[in-house]
């Protein structure tokens, strides 16, 4: 997901109740995904989970020598549910951010992706200044000239974002005072409104949007520069409870192995048509 930002109120309390770390022999691990953020993860017609992350999870579990069960759950409740013991790992394009590190721990990242605006190809906002370029931003940075130019161009427009994400924070921080921000439970719900003209723009993970563009049969496209850099954290990693340092280390080793031998690159090129391996 996406560099998405959970609301952590309540999660801090749950983390505090997790207790001290204790040795555990991991034989079975439950991994949760949203199942609705293609091509990162999706729910197949037969109810199984597919996409980049489920395929990578299979590889990681084999290398960690554990049996894994994949389950779907709602995005905005994942961190509290993790700390409540409902599953063991979050794997949902989960950005590694300082805010999240207050309540959960992370493996090393297995991906790092930019974010961008999208609109319909026939919209007057298409091909905004900077389209096809990248702008690098640091955590909390505002006032960047390229973004300020977009702020003026998008003044008075409606921007759709998935709720409780780092992308939502970016839009509120940079466009909240000049544009209308509309939140959606899922990216797919937002994309439908974008395609049907009920909102003017969407903002999300760039590789997620590539899949959405295919689903929209070419009616949607990027506009403005892609936003890259530390603003989105260290990359996407697996989220685990703070007490489960052994589980974290097992899967970090598995991720490193999959990065080193090109497995992550191969899977990302299959699903995203580009290499999302952290650089």
mmCIF file of N, CA, C and O in Angstrom, residues 103-166:
data_model
loop_
_atom_site.group_PDB
_atom_site.id
_atom_site.type_symbol
_atom_site.label_atom_id
_atom_site.label_comp_id
_atom_site.label_asym_id
_atom_site.label_seq_id
_atom_site.Cartn_x
_atom_site.Cartn_y
_atom_site.Cartn_z
ATOM 1 N N UNK A 103 4.444 2.021 16.953
ATOM 2 C CA UNK A 103 3.499 0.997 17.414
ATOM 3 C C UNK A 103 3.790 -0.403 16.886
ATOM 4 O O UNK A 103 3.308 -1.386 17.457
ATOM 5 N N UNK A 104 4.549 -0.532 15.788
ATOM 6 C CA UNK A 104 4.899 -1.851 15.275
ATOM 7 C C UNK A 104 6.352 -1.829 14.810
ATOM 8 O O UNK A 104 6.981 -0.774 14.724
ATOM 9 N N UNK A 105 6.864 -2.990 14.475
ATOM 10 C CA UNK A 105 8.210 -3.112 13.937
ATOM 11 C C UNK A 105 8.121 -3.500 12.463
ATOM 12 O O UNK A 105 7.044 -3.888 11.973
ATOM 13 N N UNK A 106 9.241 -3.390 11.759
ATOM 14 C CA UNK A 106 9.274 -3.679 10.328
ATOM 15 C C UNK A 106 10.473 -4.537 9.958
ATOM 16 O O UNK A 106 11.542 -4.440 10.575
ATOM 17 N N UNK A 107 10.288 -5.335 8.915
ATOM 18 C CA UNK A 107 11.420 -5.968 8.256
ATOM 19 C C UNK A 107 12.138 -4.925 7.405
ATOM 20 O O UNK A 107 11.701 -3.768 7.319
ATOM 21 N N UNK A 108 13.208 -5.348 6.746
ATOM 22 C CA UNK A 108 13.800 -4.482 5.740
ATOM 23 C C UNK A 108 12.793 -4.330 4.601
ATOM 24 O O UNK A 108 11.914 -5.175 4.416
ATOM 25 N N UNK A 109 12.891 -3.270 3.801
ATOM 26 C CA UNK A 109 11.922 -3.088 2.709
ATOM 27 C C UNK A 109 12.141 -4.068 1.564
ATOM 28 O O UNK A 109 13.267 -4.466 1.281
ATOM 29 N N UNK A 110 11.040 -4.448 0.927
ATOM 30 C CA UNK A 110 11.123 -5.287 -0.275
ATOM 31 C C UNK A 110 10.738 -4.507 -1.534
ATOM 32 O O UNK A 110 10.847 -5.016 -2.648
ATOM 33 N N UNK A 111 10.295 -3.256 -1.360
ATOM 34 C CA UNK A 111 9.920 -2.426 -2.507
ATOM 35 C C UNK A 111 10.007 -0.957 -2.110
ATOM 36 O O UNK A 111 9.990 -0.619 -0.925
ATOM 37 N N UNK A 112 10.121 -0.098 -3.108
ATOM 38 C CA UNK A 112 10.082 1.354 -2.900
ATOM 39 C C UNK A 112 9.535 1.975 -4.177
ATOM 40 O O UNK A 112 10.090 1.772 -5.258
ATOM 41 N N UNK A 113 8.429 2.709 -4.057
ATOM 42 C CA UNK A 113 7.735 3.219 -5.243
ATOM 43 C C UNK A 113 7.359 4.696 -5.092
ATOM 44 O O UNK A 113 7.180 5.183 -3.976
ATOM 45 N N UNK A 114 7.229 5.396 -6.219
ATOM 46 C CA UNK A 114 6.799 6.800 -6.181
ATOM 47 C C UNK A 114 5.278 6.918 -6.121
ATOM 48 O O UNK A 114 4.565 5.908 -6.158
ATOM 49 N N UNK A 115 4.800 8.158 -6.031
ATOM 50 C CA UNK A 115 3.364 8.438 -6.053
ATOM 51 C C UNK A 115 3.091 9.544 -7.062
ATOM 52 O O UNK A 115 4.003 10.290 -7.433
ATOM 53 N N UNK A 116 1.837 9.645 -7.503
ATOM 54 C CA UNK A 116 1.523 10.626 -8.548
ATOM 55 C C UNK A 116 0.031 10.917 -8.592
ATOM 56 O O UNK A 116 -0.787 10.175 -8.047
ATOM 57 N N UNK A 117 -0.296 12.006 -9.281
ATOM 58 C CA UNK A 117 -1.680 12.358 -9.573
ATOM 59 C C UNK A 117 -2.131 11.643 -10.843
ATOM 60 O O UNK A 117 -1.330 11.375 -11.742
ATOM 61 N N UNK A 118 -3.426 11.387 -10.908
ATOM 62 C CA UNK A 118 -4.036 10.848 -12.126
ATOM 63 C C UNK A 118 -5.326 11.594 -12.397
ATOM 64 O O UNK A 118 -5.976 12.109 -11.475
ATOM 65 N N UNK A 119 -5.696 11.679 -13.671
ATOM 66 C CA UNK A 119 -6.951 12.294 -14.073
ATOM 67 C C UNK A 119 -7.397 11.639 -15.373
ATOM 68 O O UNK A 119 -6.697 10.768 -15.915
ATOM 69 N N UNK A 120 -8.562 12.013 -15.866
ATOM 70 C CA UNK A 120 -9.009 11.481 -17.151
ATOM 71 C C UNK A 120 -8.245 12.176 -18.279
ATOM 72 O O UNK A 120 -7.859 13.340 -18.163
ATOM 73 N N UNK A 121 -8.018 11.444 -19.359
ATOM 74 C CA UNK A 121 -7.193 11.976 -20.439
ATOM 75 C C UNK A 121 -7.801 13.201 -21.103
ATOM 76 O O UNK A 121 -7.082 14.046 -21.652
ATOM 77 N N UNK A 122 -9.132 13.338 -21.062
ATOM 78 C CA UNK A 122 -9.778 14.485 -21.712
ATOM 79 C C UNK A 122 -10.005 15.650 -20.753
ATOM 80 O O UNK A 122 -10.600 16.667 -21.111
ATOM 81 N N UNK A 123 -9.496 15.539 -19.524
ATOM 82 C CA UNK A 123 -9.658 16.593 -18.537
ATOM 83 C C UNK A 123 -8.686 17.738 -18.825
ATOM 84 O O UNK A 123 -7.567 17.518 -19.286
ATOM 85 N N UNK A 124 -9.120 18.952 -18.551
ATOM 86 C CA UNK A 124 -8.251 20.118 -18.752
ATOM 87 C C UNK A 124 -7.023 20.066 -17.849
ATOM 88 O O UNK A 124 -6.038 20.768 -18.104
ATOM 89 N N UNK A 125 -7.071 19.219 -16.807
ATOM 90 C CA UNK A 125 -5.947 19.097 -15.888
ATOM 91 C C UNK A 125 -4.889 18.101 -16.376
ATOM 92 O O UNK A 125 -3.841 17.960 -15.758
ATOM 93 N N UNK A 126 -5.173 17.417 -17.478
ATOM 94 C CA UNK A 126 -4.212 16.463 -18.019
ATOM 95 C C UNK A 126 -2.944 17.189 -18.470
ATOM 96 O O UNK A 126 -2.982 18.361 -18.856
ATOM 97 N N UNK A 127 -1.826 16.482 -18.404
ATOM 98 C CA UNK A 127 -0.532 17.036 -18.838
ATOM 99 C C UNK A 127 -0.162 18.315 -18.087
ATOM 100 O O UNK A 127 0.333 19.278 -18.683
ATOM 101 N N UNK A 128 -0.422 18.316 -16.782
ATOM 102 C CA UNK A 128 -0.028 19.469 -15.961
ATOM 103 C C UNK A 128 1.491 19.612 -15.971
ATOM 104 O O UNK A 128 2.227 18.691 -16.344
ATOM 105 N N UNK A 129 1.966 20.777 -15.575
ATOM 106 C CA UNK A 129 3.410 21.049 -15.575
ATOM 107 C C UNK A 129 4.175 19.956 -14.835
ATOM 108 O O UNK A 129 3.803 19.567 -13.735
ATOM 109 N N UNK A 130 5.223 19.469 -15.463
ATOM 110 C CA UNK A 130 6.063 18.455 -14.839
ATOM 111 C C UNK A 130 5.684 17.034 -15.179
ATOM 112 O O UNK A 130 6.362 16.093 -14.732
ATOM 113 N N UNK A 131 4.627 16.820 -15.964
ATOM 114 C CA UNK A 131 4.236 15.459 -16.338
ATOM 115 C C UNK A 131 5.411 14.750 -17.006
ATOM 116 O O UNK A 131 6.049 15.294 -17.903
ATOM 117 N N UNK A 132 5.690 13.544 -16.524
ATOM 118 C CA UNK A 132 6.803 12.780 -17.080
ATOM 119 C C UNK A 132 8.119 12.989 -16.362
ATOM 120 O O UNK A 132 9.128 12.369 -16.718
ATOM 121 N N UNK A 133 8.138 13.839 -15.323
ATOM 122 C CA UNK A 133 9.358 14.086 -14.556
ATOM 123 C C UNK A 133 9.177 13.583 -13.131
ATOM 124 O O UNK A 133 8.098 13.122 -12.742
ATOM 125 N N UNK A 134 10.242 13.682 -12.330
ATOM 126 C CA UNK A 134 10.192 13.305 -10.928
ATOM 127 C C UNK A 134 10.612 14.480 -10.054
ATOM 128 O O UNK A 134 11.472 15.264 -10.440
ATOM 129 N N UNK A 135 10.003 14.560 -8.879
ATOM 130 C CA UNK A 135 10.384 15.551 -7.878
ATOM 131 C C UNK A 135 10.693 14.800 -6.589
ATOM 132 O O UNK A 135 9.870 14.021 -6.102
ATOM 133 N N UNK A 136 11.875 15.019 -6.053
ATOM 134 C CA UNK A 136 12.298 14.353 -4.824
ATOM 135 C C UNK A 136 11.942 15.227 -3.624
ATOM 136 O O UNK A 136 12.244 16.422 -3.605
ATOM 137 N N UNK A 137 11.321 14.618 -2.611
ATOM 138 C CA UNK A 137 10.917 15.352 -1.423
ATOM 139 C C UNK A 137 11.317 14.584 -0.159
ATOM 140 O O UNK A 137 11.357 13.363 -0.136
ATOM 141 N N UNK A 138 11.587 15.353 0.898
ATOM 142 C CA UNK A 138 11.936 14.780 2.193
ATOM 143 C C UNK A 138 10.703 14.705 3.083
ATOM 144 O O UNK A 138 9.665 15.328 2.800
ATOM 145 N N UNK A 139 10.815 13.971 4.162
ATOM 146 C CA UNK A 139 9.710 13.814 5.103
ATOM 147 C C UNK A 139 9.249 15.178 5.615
ATOM 148 O O UNK A 139 10.058 15.989 6.065
ATOM 149 N N UNK A 140 7.948 15.439 5.517
ATOM 150 C CA UNK A 140 7.383 16.674 6.032
ATOM 151 C C UNK A 140 7.655 17.905 5.189
ATOM 152 O O UNK A 140 7.229 19.012 5.545
ATOM 153 N N UNK A 141 8.345 17.752 4.073
ATOM 154 C CA UNK A 141 8.707 18.911 3.257
ATOM 155 C C UNK A 141 7.490 19.479 2.527
ATOM 156 O O UNK A 141 6.680 18.750 1.977
ATOM 157 N N UNK A 142 7.357 20.775 2.537
ATOM 158 C CA UNK A 142 6.325 21.486 1.787
ATOM 159 C C UNK A 142 6.982 22.677 1.089
ATOM 160 O O UNK A 142 8.154 22.964 1.302
ATOM 161 N N UNK A 143 6.210 23.363 0.276
ATOM 162 C CA UNK A 143 6.726 24.554 -0.393
ATOM 163 C C UNK A 143 7.620 24.276 -1.585
ATOM 164 O O UNK A 143 8.283 25.193 -2.089
ATOM 165 N N UNK A 144 7.655 23.046 -2.073
ATOM 166 C CA UNK A 144 8.454 22.701 -3.244
ATOM 167 C C UNK A 144 7.842 23.371 -4.475
ATOM 168 O O UNK A 144 6.629 23.298 -4.689
ATOM 169 N N UNK A 145 8.661 24.012 -5.285
ATOM 170 C CA UNK A 145 8.131 24.863 -6.358
ATOM 171 C C UNK A 145 7.267 24.087 -7.337
ATOM 172 O O UNK A 145 6.225 24.598 -7.799
ATOM 173 N N UNK A 146 7.662 22.855 -7.665
ATOM 174 C CA UNK A 146 6.861 22.080 -8.616
ATOM 175 C C UNK A 146 5.496 21.729 -8.038
ATOM 176 O O UNK A 146 4.486 21.723 -8.750
ATOM 177 N N UNK A 147 5.459 21.451 -6.739
ATOM 178 C CA UNK A 147 4.195 21.147 -6.082
ATOM 179 C C UNK A 147 3.360 22.413 -5.923
ATOM 180 O O UNK A 147 2.130 22.391 -6.072
ATOM 181 N N UNK A 148 4.015 23.530 -5.660
ATOM 182 C CA UNK A 148 3.291 24.799 -5.570
ATOM 183 C C UNK A 148 2.628 25.144 -6.893
ATOM 184 O O UNK A 148 1.514 25.689 -6.922
ATOM 185 N N UNK A 149 3.297 24.814 -8.007
ATOM 186 C CA UNK A 149 2.702 25.060 -9.328
ATOM 187 C C UNK A 149 1.455 24.201 -9.519
ATOM 188 O O UNK A 149 0.440 24.665 -10.055
ATOM 189 N N UNK A 150 1.512 22.951 -9.056
ATOM 190 C CA UNK A 150 0.337 22.088 -9.131
ATOM 191 C C UNK A 150 -0.766 22.597 -8.221
ATOM 192 O O UNK A 150 -1.957 22.535 -8.564
ATOM 193 N N UNK A 151 -0.382 23.116 -7.072
ATOM 194 C CA UNK A 151 -1.360 23.644 -6.119
ATOM 195 C C UNK A 151 -2.188 24.755 -6.766
ATOM 196 O O UNK A 151 -3.400 24.828 -6.592
ATOM 197 N N UNK A 152 -1.527 25.593 -7.526
ATOM 198 C CA UNK A 152 -2.237 26.671 -8.227
ATOM 199 C C UNK A 152 -3.104 26.112 -9.344
ATOM 200 O O UNK A 152 -4.254 26.531 -9.528
ATOM 201 N N UNK A 153 -2.572 25.136 -10.081
ATOM 202 C CA UNK A 153 -3.314 24.547 -11.200
ATOM 203 C C UNK A 153 -4.530 23.759 -10.722
ATOM 204 O O UNK A 153 -5.556 23.704 -11.415
ATOM 205 N N UNK A 154 -4.448 23.157 -9.529
ATOM 206 C CA UNK A 154 -5.523 22.313 -9.021
ATOM 207 C C UNK A 154 -6.421 23.049 -8.025
ATOM 208 O O UNK A 154 -7.255 22.445 -7.360
ATOM 209 N N UNK A 155 -6.267 24.354 -7.928
ATOM 210 C CA UNK A 155 -7.052 25.151 -6.985
ATOM 211 C C UNK A 155 -8.546 24.986 -7.263
ATOM 212 O O UNK A 155 -9.008 25.106 -8.399
ATOM 213 N N UNK A 156 -9.308 24.688 -6.217
ATOM 214 C CA UNK A 156 -10.756 24.553 -6.339
ATOM 215 C C UNK A 156 -11.220 23.210 -6.871
ATOM 216 O O UNK A 156 -12.430 22.966 -6.973
ATOM 217 N N UNK A 157 -10.294 22.310 -7.171
ATOM 218 C CA UNK A 157 -10.650 21.001 -7.700
ATOM 219 C C UNK A 157 -10.845 20.004 -6.553
ATOM 220 O O UNK A 157 -10.520 20.270 -5.396
ATOM 221 N N UNK A 158 -11.378 18.834 -6.893
ATOM 222 C CA UNK A 158 -11.596 17.780 -5.914
ATOM 223 C C UNK A 158 -10.596 16.661 -6.140
ATOM 224 O O UNK A 158 -10.509 16.114 -7.239
ATOM 225 N N UNK A 159 -9.838 16.337 -5.087
ATOM 226 C CA UNK A 159 -8.801 15.306 -5.157
ATOM 227 C C UNK A 159 -9.239 14.124 -4.318
ATOM 228 O O UNK A 159 -9.550 14.268 -3.132
ATOM 229 N N UNK A 160 -9.259 12.949 -4.915
ATOM 230 C CA UNK A 160 -9.655 11.740 -4.208
ATOM 231 C C UNK A 160 -8.460 10.957 -3.710
ATOM 232 O O UNK A 160 -7.498 10.739 -4.452
ATOM 233 N N UNK A 161 -8.502 10.527 -2.452
ATOM 234 C CA UNK A 161 -7.418 9.734 -1.875
ATOM 235 C C UNK A 161 -8.018 8.597 -1.045
ATOM 236 O O UNK A 161 -9.155 8.677 -0.576
ATOM 237 N N UNK A 162 -7.237 7.528 -0.870
ATOM 238 C CA UNK A 162 -7.666 6.458 0.026
ATOM 239 C C UNK A 162 -7.391 6.906 1.451
ATOM 240 O O UNK A 162 -6.316 7.414 1.760
ATOM 241 N N UNK A 163 -8.369 6.716 2.297
ATOM 242 C CA UNK A 163 -8.263 7.175 3.678
ATOM 243 C C UNK A 163 -7.137 6.475 4.422
ATOM 244 O O UNK A 163 -6.768 5.340 4.120
ATOM 245 N N UNK A 164 -6.584 7.174 5.414
ATOM 246 C CA UNK A 164 -5.587 6.626 6.341
ATOM 247 C C UNK A 164 -4.326 6.172 5.626
ATOM 248 O O UNK A 164 -3.786 5.102 5.895
ATOM 249 N N UNK A 165 -3.822 6.998 4.719
ATOM 250 C CA UNK A 165 -2.610 6.667 3.981
ATOM 251 C C UNK A 165 -1.611 7.814 4.062
ATOM 252 O O UNK A 165 -1.975 8.953 4.350
ATOM 253 N N UNK A 166 -0.328 7.532 3.766
ATOM 254 C CA UNK A 166 0.637 8.620 3.710
ATOM 255 C C UNK A 166 0.324 9.556 2.552
ATOM 256 O O UNK A 166 0.670 10.734 2.575
#
